[in-house]
Coordinates of C-alpha atoms and ligand atoms in Angstrom, one line a residue:
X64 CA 17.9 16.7 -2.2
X65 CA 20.7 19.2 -1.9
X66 CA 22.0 21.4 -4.7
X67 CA 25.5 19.1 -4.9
X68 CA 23.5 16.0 -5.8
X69 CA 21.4 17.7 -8.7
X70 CA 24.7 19.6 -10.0
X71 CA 27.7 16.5 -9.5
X72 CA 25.9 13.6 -10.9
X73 CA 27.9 12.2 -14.2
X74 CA 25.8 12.1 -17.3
X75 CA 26.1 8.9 -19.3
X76 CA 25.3 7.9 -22.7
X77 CA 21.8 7.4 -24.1
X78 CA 22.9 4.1 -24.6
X79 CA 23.8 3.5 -21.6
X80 CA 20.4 2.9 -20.3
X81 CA 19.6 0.9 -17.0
X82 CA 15.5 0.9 -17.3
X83 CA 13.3 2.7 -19.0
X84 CA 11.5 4.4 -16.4
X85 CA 12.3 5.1 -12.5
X86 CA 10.0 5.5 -10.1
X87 CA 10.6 7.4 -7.1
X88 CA 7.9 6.1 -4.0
X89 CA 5.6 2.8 -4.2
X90 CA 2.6 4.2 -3.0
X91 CA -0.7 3.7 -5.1
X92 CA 0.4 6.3 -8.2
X93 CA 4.4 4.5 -8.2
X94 CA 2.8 0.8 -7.8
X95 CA -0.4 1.5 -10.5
X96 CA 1.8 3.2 -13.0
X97 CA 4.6 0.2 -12.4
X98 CA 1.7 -2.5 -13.0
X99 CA 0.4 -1.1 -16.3
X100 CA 4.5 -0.5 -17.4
X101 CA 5.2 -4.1 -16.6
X102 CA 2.4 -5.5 -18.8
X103 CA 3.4 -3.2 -21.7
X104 CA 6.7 -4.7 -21.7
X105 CA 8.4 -1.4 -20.5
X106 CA 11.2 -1.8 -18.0
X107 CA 11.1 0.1 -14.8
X108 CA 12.6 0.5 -11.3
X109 CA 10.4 1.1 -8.3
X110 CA 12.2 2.9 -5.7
X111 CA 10.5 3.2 -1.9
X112 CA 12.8 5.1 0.6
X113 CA 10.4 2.8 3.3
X114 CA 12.0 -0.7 4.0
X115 CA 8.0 -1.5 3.8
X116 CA 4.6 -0.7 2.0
X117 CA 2.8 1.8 3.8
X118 CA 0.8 0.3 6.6
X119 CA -2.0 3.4 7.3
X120 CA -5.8 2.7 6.2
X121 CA -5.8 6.6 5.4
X122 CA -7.5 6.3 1.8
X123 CA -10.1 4.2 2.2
X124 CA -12.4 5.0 0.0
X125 CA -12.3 3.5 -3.6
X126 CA -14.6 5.5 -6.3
X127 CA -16.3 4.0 -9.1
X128 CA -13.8 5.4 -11.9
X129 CA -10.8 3.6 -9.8
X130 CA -12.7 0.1 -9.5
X131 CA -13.1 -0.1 -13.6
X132 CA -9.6 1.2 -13.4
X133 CA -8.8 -2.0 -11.0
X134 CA -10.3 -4.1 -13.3
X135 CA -8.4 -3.4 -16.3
X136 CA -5.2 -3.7 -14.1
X137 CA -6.0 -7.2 -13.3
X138 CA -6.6 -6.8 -9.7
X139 CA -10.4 -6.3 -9.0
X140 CA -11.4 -9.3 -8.1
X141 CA -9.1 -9.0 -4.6
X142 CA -9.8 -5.3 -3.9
X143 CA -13.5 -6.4 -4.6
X144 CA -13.1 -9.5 -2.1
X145 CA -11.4 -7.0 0.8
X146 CA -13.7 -4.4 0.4
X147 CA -17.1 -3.9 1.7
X148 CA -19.6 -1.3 1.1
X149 CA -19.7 1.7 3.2
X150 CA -21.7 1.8 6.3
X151 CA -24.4 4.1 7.0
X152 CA -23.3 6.7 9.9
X153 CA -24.2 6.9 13.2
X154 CA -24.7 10.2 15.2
X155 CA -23.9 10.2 19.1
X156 CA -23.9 12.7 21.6
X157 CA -21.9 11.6 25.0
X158 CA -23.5 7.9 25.3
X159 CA -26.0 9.1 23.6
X160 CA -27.1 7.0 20.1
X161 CA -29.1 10.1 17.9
X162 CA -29.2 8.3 15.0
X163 CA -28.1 6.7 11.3
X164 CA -28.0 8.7 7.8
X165 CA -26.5 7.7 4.7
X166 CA -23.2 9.7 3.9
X167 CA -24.0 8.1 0.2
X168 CA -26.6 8.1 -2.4
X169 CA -26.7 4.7 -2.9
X170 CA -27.4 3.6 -6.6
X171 CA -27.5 0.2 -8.2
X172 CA -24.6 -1.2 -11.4
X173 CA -26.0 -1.0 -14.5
X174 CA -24.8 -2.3 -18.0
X175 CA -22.9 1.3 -18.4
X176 CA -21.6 1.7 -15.2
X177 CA -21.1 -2.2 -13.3
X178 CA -19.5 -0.3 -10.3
X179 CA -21.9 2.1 -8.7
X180 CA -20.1 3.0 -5.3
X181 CA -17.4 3.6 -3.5
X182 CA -15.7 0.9 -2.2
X183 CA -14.5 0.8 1.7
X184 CA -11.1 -0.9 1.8
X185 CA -7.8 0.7 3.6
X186 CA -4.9 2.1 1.5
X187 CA -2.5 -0.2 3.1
X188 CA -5.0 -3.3 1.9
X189 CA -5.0 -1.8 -1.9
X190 CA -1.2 -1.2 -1.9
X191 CA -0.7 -5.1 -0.8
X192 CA -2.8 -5.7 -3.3
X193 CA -1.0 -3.7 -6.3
X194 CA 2.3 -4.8 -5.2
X195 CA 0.8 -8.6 -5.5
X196 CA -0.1 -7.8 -8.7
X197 CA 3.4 -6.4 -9.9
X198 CA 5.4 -9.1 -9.0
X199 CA 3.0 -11.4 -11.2
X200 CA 3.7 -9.6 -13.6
X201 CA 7.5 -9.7 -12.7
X202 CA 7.8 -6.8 -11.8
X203 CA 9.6 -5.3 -8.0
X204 CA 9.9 -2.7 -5.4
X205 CA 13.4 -1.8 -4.2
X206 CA 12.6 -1.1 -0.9
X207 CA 14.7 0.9 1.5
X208 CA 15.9 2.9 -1.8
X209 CA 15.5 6.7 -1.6
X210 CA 16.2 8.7 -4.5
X211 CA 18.6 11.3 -3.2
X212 CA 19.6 13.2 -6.5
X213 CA 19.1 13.5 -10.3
X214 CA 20.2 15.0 -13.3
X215 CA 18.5 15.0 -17.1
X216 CA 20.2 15.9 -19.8
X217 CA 18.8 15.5 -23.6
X218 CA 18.8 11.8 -23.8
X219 CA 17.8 11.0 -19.9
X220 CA 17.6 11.0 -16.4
X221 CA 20.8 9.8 -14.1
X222 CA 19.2 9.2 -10.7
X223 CA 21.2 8.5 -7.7
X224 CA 20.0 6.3 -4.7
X225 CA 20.7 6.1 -1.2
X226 CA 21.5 2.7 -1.8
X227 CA 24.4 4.1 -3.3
X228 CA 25.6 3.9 -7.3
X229 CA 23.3 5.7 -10.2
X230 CA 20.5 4.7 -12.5
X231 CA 20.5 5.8 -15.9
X232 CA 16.6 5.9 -17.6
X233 CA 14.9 7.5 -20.0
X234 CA 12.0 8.8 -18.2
X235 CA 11.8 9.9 -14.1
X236 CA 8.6 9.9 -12.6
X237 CA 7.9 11.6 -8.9
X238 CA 5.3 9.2 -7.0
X239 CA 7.0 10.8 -3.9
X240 CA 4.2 11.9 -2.1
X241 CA 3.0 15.8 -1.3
X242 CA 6.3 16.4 0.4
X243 CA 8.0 15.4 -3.1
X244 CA 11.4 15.4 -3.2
X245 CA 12.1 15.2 -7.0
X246 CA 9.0 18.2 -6.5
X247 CA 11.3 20.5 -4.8
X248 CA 14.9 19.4 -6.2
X249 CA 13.3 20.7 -9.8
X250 CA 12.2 24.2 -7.9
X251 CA 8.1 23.3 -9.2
X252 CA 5.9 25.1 -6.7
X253 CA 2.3 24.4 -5.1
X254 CA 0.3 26.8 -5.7
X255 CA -2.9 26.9 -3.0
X256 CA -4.2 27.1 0.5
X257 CA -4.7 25.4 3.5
X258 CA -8.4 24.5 3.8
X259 CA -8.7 24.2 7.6
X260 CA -5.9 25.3 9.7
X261 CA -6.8 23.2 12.8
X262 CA -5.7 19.7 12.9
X263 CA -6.6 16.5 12.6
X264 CA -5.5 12.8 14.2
X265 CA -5.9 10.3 12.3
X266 CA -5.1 6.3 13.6
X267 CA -5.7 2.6 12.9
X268 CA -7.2 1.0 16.1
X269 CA -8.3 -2.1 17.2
X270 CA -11.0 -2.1 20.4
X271 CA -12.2 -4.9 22.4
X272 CA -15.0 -6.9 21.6
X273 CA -17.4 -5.5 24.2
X274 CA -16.7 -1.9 23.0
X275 CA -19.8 0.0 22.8
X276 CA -19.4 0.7 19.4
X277 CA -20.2 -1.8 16.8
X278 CA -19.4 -2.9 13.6
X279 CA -22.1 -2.2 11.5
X280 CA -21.7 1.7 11.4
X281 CA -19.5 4.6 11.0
X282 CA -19.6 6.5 14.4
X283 CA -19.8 10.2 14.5
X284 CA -19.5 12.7 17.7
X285 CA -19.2 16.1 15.7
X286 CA -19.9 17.6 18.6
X287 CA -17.5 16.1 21.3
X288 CA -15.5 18.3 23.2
X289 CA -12.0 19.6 22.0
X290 CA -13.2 18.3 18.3
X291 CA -15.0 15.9 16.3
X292 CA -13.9 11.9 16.4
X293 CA -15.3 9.5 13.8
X294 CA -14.8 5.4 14.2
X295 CA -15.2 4.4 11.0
X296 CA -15.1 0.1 10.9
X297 CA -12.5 -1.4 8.4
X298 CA -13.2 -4.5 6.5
X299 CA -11.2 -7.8 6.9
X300 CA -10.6 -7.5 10.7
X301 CA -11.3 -6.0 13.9
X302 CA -9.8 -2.2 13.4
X303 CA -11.8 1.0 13.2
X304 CA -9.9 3.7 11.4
X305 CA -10.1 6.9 14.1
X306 CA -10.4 10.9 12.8
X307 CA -10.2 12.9 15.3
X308 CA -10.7 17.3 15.0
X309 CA -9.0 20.1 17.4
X310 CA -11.0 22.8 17.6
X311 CA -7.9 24.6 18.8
X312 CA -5.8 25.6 15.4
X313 CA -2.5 25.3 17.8
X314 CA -2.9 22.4 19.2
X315 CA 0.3 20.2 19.0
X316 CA -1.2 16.2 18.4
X317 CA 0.0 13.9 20.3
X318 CA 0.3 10.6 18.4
X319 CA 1.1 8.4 20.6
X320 CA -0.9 5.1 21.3
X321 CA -1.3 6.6 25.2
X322 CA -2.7 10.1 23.8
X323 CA -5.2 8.4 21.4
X324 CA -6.7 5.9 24.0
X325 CA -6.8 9.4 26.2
X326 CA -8.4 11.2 23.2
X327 CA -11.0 8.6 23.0
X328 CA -12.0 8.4 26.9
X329 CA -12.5 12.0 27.2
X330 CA -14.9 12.7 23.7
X331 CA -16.7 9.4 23.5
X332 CA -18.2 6.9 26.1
X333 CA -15.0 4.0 25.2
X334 CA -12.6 3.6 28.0
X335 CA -8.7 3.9 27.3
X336 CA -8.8 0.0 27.9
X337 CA -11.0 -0.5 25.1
X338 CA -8.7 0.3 22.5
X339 CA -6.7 -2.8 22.1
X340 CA -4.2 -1.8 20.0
X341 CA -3.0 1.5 17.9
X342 CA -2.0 -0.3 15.0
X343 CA -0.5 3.2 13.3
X344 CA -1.4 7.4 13.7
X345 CA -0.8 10.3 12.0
X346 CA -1.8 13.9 12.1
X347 CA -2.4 16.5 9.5
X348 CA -3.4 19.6 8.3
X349 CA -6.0 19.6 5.2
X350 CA -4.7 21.7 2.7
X351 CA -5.5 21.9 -1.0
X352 CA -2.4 22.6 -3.6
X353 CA -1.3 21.7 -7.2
X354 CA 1.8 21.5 -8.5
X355 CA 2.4 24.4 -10.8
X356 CA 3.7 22.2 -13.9
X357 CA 3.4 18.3 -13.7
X358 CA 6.6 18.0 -16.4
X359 CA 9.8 19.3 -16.2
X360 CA 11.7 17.3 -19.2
X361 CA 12.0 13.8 -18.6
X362 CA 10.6 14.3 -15.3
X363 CA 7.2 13.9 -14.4
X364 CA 5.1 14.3 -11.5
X365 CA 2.3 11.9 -10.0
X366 CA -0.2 11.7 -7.6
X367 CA 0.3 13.6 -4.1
X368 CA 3.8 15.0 -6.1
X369 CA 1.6 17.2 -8.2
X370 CA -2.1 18.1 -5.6
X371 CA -2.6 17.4 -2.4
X372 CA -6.1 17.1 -1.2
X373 CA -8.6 17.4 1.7
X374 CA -9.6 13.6 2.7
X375 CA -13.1 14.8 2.4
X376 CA -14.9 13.3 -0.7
X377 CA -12.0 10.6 -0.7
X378 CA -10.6 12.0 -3.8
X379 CA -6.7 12.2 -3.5
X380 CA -5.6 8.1 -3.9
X381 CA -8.4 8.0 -6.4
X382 CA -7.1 10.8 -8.5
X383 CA -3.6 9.8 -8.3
X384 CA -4.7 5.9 -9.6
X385 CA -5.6 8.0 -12.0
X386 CA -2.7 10.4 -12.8
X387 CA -0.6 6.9 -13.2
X388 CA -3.3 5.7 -15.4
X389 CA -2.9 8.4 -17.9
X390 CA 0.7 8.5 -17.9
X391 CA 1.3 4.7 -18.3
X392 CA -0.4 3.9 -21.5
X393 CA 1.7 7.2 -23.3
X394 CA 5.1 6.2 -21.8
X395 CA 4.7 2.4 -23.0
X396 CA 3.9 4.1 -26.8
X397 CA 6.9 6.6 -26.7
X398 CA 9.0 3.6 -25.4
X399 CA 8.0 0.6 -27.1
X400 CA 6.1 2.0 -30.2
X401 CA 8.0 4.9 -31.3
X402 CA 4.8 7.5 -30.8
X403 CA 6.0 11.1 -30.8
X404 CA 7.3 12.6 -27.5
X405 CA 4.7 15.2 -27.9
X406 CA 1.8 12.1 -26.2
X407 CA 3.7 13.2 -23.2
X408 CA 2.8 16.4 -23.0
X409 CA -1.0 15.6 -23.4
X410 CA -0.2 14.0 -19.4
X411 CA -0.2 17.6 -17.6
X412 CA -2.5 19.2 -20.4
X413 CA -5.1 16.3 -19.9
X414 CA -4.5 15.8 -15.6
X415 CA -4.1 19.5 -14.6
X416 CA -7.3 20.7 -14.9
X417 CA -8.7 18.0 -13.6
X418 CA -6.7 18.0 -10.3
X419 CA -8.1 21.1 -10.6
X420 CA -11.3 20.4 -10.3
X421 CA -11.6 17.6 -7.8
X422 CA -9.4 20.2 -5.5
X423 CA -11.9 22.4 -5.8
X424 CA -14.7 19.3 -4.7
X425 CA -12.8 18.3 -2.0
X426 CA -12.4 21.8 -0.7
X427 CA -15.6 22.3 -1.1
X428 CA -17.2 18.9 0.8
X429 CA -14.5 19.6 3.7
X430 CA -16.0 23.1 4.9
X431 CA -19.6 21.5 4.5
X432 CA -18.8 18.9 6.3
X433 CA -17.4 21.2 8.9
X434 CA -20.1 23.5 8.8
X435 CA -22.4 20.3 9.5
X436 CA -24.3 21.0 6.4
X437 CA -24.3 19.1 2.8
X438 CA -22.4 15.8 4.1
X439 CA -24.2 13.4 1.7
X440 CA -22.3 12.5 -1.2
X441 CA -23.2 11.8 -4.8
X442 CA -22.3 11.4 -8.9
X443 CA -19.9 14.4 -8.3
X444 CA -17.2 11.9 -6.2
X445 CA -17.1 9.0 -8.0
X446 CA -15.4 10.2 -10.9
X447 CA -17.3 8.6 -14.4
X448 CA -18.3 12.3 -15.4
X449 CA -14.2 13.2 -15.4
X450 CA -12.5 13.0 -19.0
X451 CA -10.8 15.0 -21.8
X452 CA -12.9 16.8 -24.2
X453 CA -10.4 19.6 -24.2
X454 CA -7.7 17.8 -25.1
X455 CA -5.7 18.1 -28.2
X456 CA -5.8 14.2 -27.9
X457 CA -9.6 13.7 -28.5
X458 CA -10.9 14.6 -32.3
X459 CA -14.4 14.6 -33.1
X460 CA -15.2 13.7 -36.5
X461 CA -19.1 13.9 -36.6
X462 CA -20.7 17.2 -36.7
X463 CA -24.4 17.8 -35.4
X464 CA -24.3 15.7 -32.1
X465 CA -26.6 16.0 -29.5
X466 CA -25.7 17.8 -26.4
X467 CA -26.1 14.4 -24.2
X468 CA -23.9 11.9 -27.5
X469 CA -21.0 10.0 -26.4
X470 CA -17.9 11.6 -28.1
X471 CA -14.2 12.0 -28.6
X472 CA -13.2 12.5 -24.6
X473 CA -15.7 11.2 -23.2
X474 CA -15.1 7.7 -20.9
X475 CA -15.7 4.8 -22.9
X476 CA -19.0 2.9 -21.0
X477 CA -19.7 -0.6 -20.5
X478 CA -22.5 -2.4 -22.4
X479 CA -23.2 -6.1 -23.8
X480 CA -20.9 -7.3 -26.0
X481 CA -22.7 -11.0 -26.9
X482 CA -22.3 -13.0 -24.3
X483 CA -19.5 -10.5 -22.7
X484 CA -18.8 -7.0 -21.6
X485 CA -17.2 -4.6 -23.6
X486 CA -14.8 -4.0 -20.7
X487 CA -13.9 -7.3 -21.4
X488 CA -12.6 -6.4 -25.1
X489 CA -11.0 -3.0 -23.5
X490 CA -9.3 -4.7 -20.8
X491 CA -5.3 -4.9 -21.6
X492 CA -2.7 -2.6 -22.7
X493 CA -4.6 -2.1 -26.3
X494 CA -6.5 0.3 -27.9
X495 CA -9.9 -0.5 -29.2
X496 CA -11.3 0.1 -32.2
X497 CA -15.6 0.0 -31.8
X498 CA -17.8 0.1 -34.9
X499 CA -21.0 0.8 -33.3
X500 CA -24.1 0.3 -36.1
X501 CA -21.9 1.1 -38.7
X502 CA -19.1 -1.5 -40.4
X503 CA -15.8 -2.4 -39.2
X504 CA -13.5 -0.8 -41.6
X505 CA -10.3 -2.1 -42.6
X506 CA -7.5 -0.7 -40.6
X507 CA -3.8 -0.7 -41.7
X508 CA -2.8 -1.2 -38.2
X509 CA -3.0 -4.4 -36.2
X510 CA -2.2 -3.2 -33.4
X511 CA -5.3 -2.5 -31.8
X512 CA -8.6 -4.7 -31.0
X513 CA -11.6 -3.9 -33.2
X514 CA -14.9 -5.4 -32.4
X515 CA -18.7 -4.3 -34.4
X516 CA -21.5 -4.5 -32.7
X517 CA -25.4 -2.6 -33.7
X518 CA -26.0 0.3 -32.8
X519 CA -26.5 0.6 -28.9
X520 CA -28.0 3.7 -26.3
X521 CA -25.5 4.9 -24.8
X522 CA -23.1 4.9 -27.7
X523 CA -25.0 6.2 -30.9
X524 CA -23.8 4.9 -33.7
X525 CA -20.2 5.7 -35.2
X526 CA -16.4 4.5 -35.2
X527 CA -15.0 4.8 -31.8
X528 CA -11.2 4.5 -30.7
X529 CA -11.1 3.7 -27.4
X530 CA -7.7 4.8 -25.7
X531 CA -5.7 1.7 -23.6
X532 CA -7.2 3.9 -20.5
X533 CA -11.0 3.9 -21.5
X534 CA -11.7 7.3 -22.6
X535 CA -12.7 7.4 -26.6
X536 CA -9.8 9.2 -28.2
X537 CA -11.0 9.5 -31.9
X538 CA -14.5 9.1 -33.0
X539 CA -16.3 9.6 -36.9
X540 CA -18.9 8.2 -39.0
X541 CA -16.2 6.8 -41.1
X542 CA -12.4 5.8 -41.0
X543 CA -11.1 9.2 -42.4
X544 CA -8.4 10.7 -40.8
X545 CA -7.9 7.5 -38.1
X546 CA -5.3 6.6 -39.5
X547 CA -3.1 10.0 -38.8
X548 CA -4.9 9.7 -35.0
X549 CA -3.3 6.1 -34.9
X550 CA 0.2 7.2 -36.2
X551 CA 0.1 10.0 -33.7
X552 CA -0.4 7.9 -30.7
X553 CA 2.1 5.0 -31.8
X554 CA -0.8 2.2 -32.6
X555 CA 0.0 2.9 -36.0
X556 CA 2.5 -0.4 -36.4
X557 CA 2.3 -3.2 -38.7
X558 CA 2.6 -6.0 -36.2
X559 CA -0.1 -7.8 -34.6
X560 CA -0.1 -9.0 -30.9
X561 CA -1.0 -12.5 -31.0
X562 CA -4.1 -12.3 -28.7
X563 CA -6.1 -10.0 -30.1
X564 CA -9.0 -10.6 -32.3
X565 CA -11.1 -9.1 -34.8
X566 CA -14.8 -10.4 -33.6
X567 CA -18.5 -9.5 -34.3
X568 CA -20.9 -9.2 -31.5
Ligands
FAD650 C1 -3.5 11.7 7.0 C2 -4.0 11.5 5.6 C3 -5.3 11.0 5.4 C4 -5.8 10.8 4.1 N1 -7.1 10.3 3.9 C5 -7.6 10.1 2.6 C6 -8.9 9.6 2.4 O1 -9.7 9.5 3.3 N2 -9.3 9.4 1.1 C7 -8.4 9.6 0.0 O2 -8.7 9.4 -1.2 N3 -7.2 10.0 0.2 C8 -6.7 10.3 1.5 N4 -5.5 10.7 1.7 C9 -4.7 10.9 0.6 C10 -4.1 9.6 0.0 O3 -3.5 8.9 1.1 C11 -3.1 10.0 -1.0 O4 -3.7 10.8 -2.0 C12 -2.3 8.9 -1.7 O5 -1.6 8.1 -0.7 C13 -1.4 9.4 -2.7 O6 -0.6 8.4 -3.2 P1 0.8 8.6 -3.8 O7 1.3 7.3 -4.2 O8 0.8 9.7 -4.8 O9 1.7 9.2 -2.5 P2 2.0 8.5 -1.2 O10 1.0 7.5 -0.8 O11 2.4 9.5 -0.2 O12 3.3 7.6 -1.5 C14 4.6 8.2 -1.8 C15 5.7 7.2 -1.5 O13 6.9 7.8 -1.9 C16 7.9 7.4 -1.0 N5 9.0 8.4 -1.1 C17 9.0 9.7 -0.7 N6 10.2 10.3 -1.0 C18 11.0 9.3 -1.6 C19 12.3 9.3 -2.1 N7 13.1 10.4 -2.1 N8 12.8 8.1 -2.6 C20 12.0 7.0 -2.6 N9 10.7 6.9 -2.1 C21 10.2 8.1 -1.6 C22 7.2 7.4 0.4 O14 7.8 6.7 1.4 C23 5.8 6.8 0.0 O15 5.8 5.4 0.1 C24 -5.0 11.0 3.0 C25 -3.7 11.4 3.2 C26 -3.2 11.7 4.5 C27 -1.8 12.2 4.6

């Protein structure tokens, strides 16, 4: 993006507006955060420089947190259908089987948590998926659209598009990627370090039938020489996604379909001819970085645009579902239901730290892993334990609470809810009003769902106000003070949304 672009653009008049929100990049944080925007009635344009979704597997792995997030979106049931559970790893040496271990601790759904593990399913599946989803709800991608400049002034963003011609919106949000153009154009650095300097292949193949690897596993020579390869097996097809290591930190990776089928003859017993096709390859360098601020104005960053990740612990599509997650329920209240701009800037206070943190996991599993200790994973990927207690969103009313009590920050669990789930009540755009053992009081607002039910486990008993993205954003033993928490996050309104209900368990 050069300086004349961010410097020439002409700045129109707030009323001028084209959209509400552009998007720069449809990759999982654009095409989540343009779903849950679409259903809220907020208008937004998707730009993707590609003429195409992405077509990589490269995050495959779907944790827990991102599946209830999928369901709320509307699209579970087809990630759910696409995806299989992972399969148990398989150690070789040369021709050599050594045998299986469980990269996982597996654990069974329960009534809080009704999805327990990850979820195998490539990126480029979960994107179709997201983009099927937006254009039911009307929504679009603009494909072959980069974003080439911007400007904000007081009132909004002018972007300007390769396409040619500007777009005037209110709010700009960088789903770029980690190589972030909007990033870079607003001079926001990455602060961090590269995890492992040598680096790594990584490529979509499909093998022949007879290969000697089969389906059922996820094949591992760690020690094969010039560097690791794993073959892990994809659901919904024939292809294996290939990672491949170079011991040598200078190697140069050659990508092409030739070099990988070499790659694979000369660390592992397949033949060149086994491998059918190379369906798409990569390489990179693991490296761990966050942006240094996530808001500049009207511009915000999302996903790889604000921390880039090891792959290890699959954590960097998962925490940038959830970036868009965070950011799309507070844009649709500044936009539609006149909360204070101030929700926005609970976004970076609320996702910094805990790109933070999961930077810090993946580090962490990635030099295990390459150390060839500590490769199983556990509660600590899957993201349920993640929320906000910090934030100046969540306000705790009761005093005298347990250590281990549900409270103000906290994700909001599943349960029974009669014959239902109380995911079922949370699911939409809504917030949720719970009166859990004590009664349902009445609110001034409509504009939120309110449900009683008696006093249940893993809730306690209290008034809890479940924010549109499932963490509990005001809790007490009584109504006091929810109303100033409801006029604070916009759900404040008189109006009432036709399908929502005031029920009893
Ligand atoms: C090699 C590799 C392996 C990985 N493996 C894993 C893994 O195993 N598990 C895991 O969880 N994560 C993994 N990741 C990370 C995961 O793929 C990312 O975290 C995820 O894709 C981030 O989504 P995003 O939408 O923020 O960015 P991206 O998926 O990068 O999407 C950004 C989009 O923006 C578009 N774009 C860029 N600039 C512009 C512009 N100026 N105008 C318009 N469009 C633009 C791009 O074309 C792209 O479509 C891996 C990443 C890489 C690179």
């Amino acid at each position: 993006m050069s300086g004349r672009n961010l410097t020439t653009l002409r700045t129109r008049r707030s009323g001028d507006m084209d959209t509400d929100v552009v998007i720069v990049g449809a990759g999982p944080t654009g095409l989540v955060l343009a779903i849950d925007l679409a259903r809220r009635g907020v208008r937004a344009l998707l730009v993707e420089k590609a003429d195409q979704l992405f077509p990589g597997s490269r995050g495959k792995g779907l944790q827990p947190r991102s599946q209830e997030v999928f369901d709320d979106l509307g699209v579970l049931p087809g990630i759910l259908a696409a995806g299989s559970a992972y399969p148990r790893m398989l150690a070789w040496e040369g021709a050599e089987r050594q045998g299986e271990w469980d990269m996982l601790e597996r654990s069974e759904p329960t009534e809080q948590v009704p999805y327990a593990e990850v979820l195998l399913i490539p990126q480029s599946r979960t994107q179709e998926l997201l983009y099927a989803r937006l254009l039911e709800l009307g929504g679009a991608v603009r494909f072959g659209a980069a974003l080439t400049g911007f400007r904000q002034d007081e009132d909004g963003v002018t972007a300007e598009l390769s396409t040619g011609g500007t777009v005037r919106a209110a709010y700009l949000v960088a789903a770029d990627g980690g190589r972030s153009t909007v990033r870079r154009g607003l001079g926001i650095g990455m602060t961090g370090e590269t995890v492992d300097p040598r680096p790594m292949l990584v490529a979509d193949l499909r093998l022949s039938p007879g290969a000697v690897v089969d389906r059922g596993n996820w094949h591992i020579w760690a020690k094969a020489p010039g560097g690791g390869v794993a073959l892990c097996p994809l659901p919904g097809g024939d292809t294996f996604q290939l990672v491949a290591g170079f011991e040598d930190e200078t190697a140069a990776v050659d990508t092409s379909p030739g070099a990988v089928r070499a790659l694979l003859a000369e660390r592992t017993p397949l033949t060149g001819d086994e491998v059918v096709e190379v369906l798409w390859a990569s390489d990179f360098r693991a490296r761990a970085a966050m942006a240094d601020r996530f808001r500049d104005g009207r511009v915000l960053l999302a996903g790889d645009a604000a921390h880039v990740h090891s792959p290890a612990g699959g954590q960097g599509l998962n925490t940038s579902v959830q970036d868009a997650y965070n950011l799309g329920w507070k844009l649709g209240q500044v936009l539609r239901h006149g909360a204070p701009t101030a929700l926005l800037d609970s976004y970076e206070a609320e996702r910094q730290p805990v790109a933070a943190d999961v930077l810090g996991l993946s580090t962490r599993i990635h030099r295990a892993s390459a150390e060839g200790r500590g490769t199983q994973r556990g509660a600590e990927v899957q993201q349920l334990g993640l929320g906000y207690r910090d934030s100046a969103l969540s306000v705790e009313t009761r005093a005298g609470l347990t250590e281990d009590a549900l409270r103000a920050g906290d994700r909001a669990p599943d349960g029974p809810y009669g014959a239902a789930r109380l995911f079922d009540l949370f699911r939409g755009p809504h917030f949720t009003l719970l009166a859990v053992g004590v009664p349902l009081p009445a609110v001034r607002t409509d504009a939120i769902r309110a449900a009683r039910l008696d006093a249940y486990e893993s809730y306690g008993t209290g008034l809890f106000l479940i924010r549109p993205d499932g963490y509990v954003g005001w809790a007490g033993a009584n109504a006091d003070g929810l109303d100033a928490y409801l006029a604070a996050v916009g759900a404040g309104g008189p109006e009432r949304p036709r399908d929502l209900v005031t029920a009893d368990a």
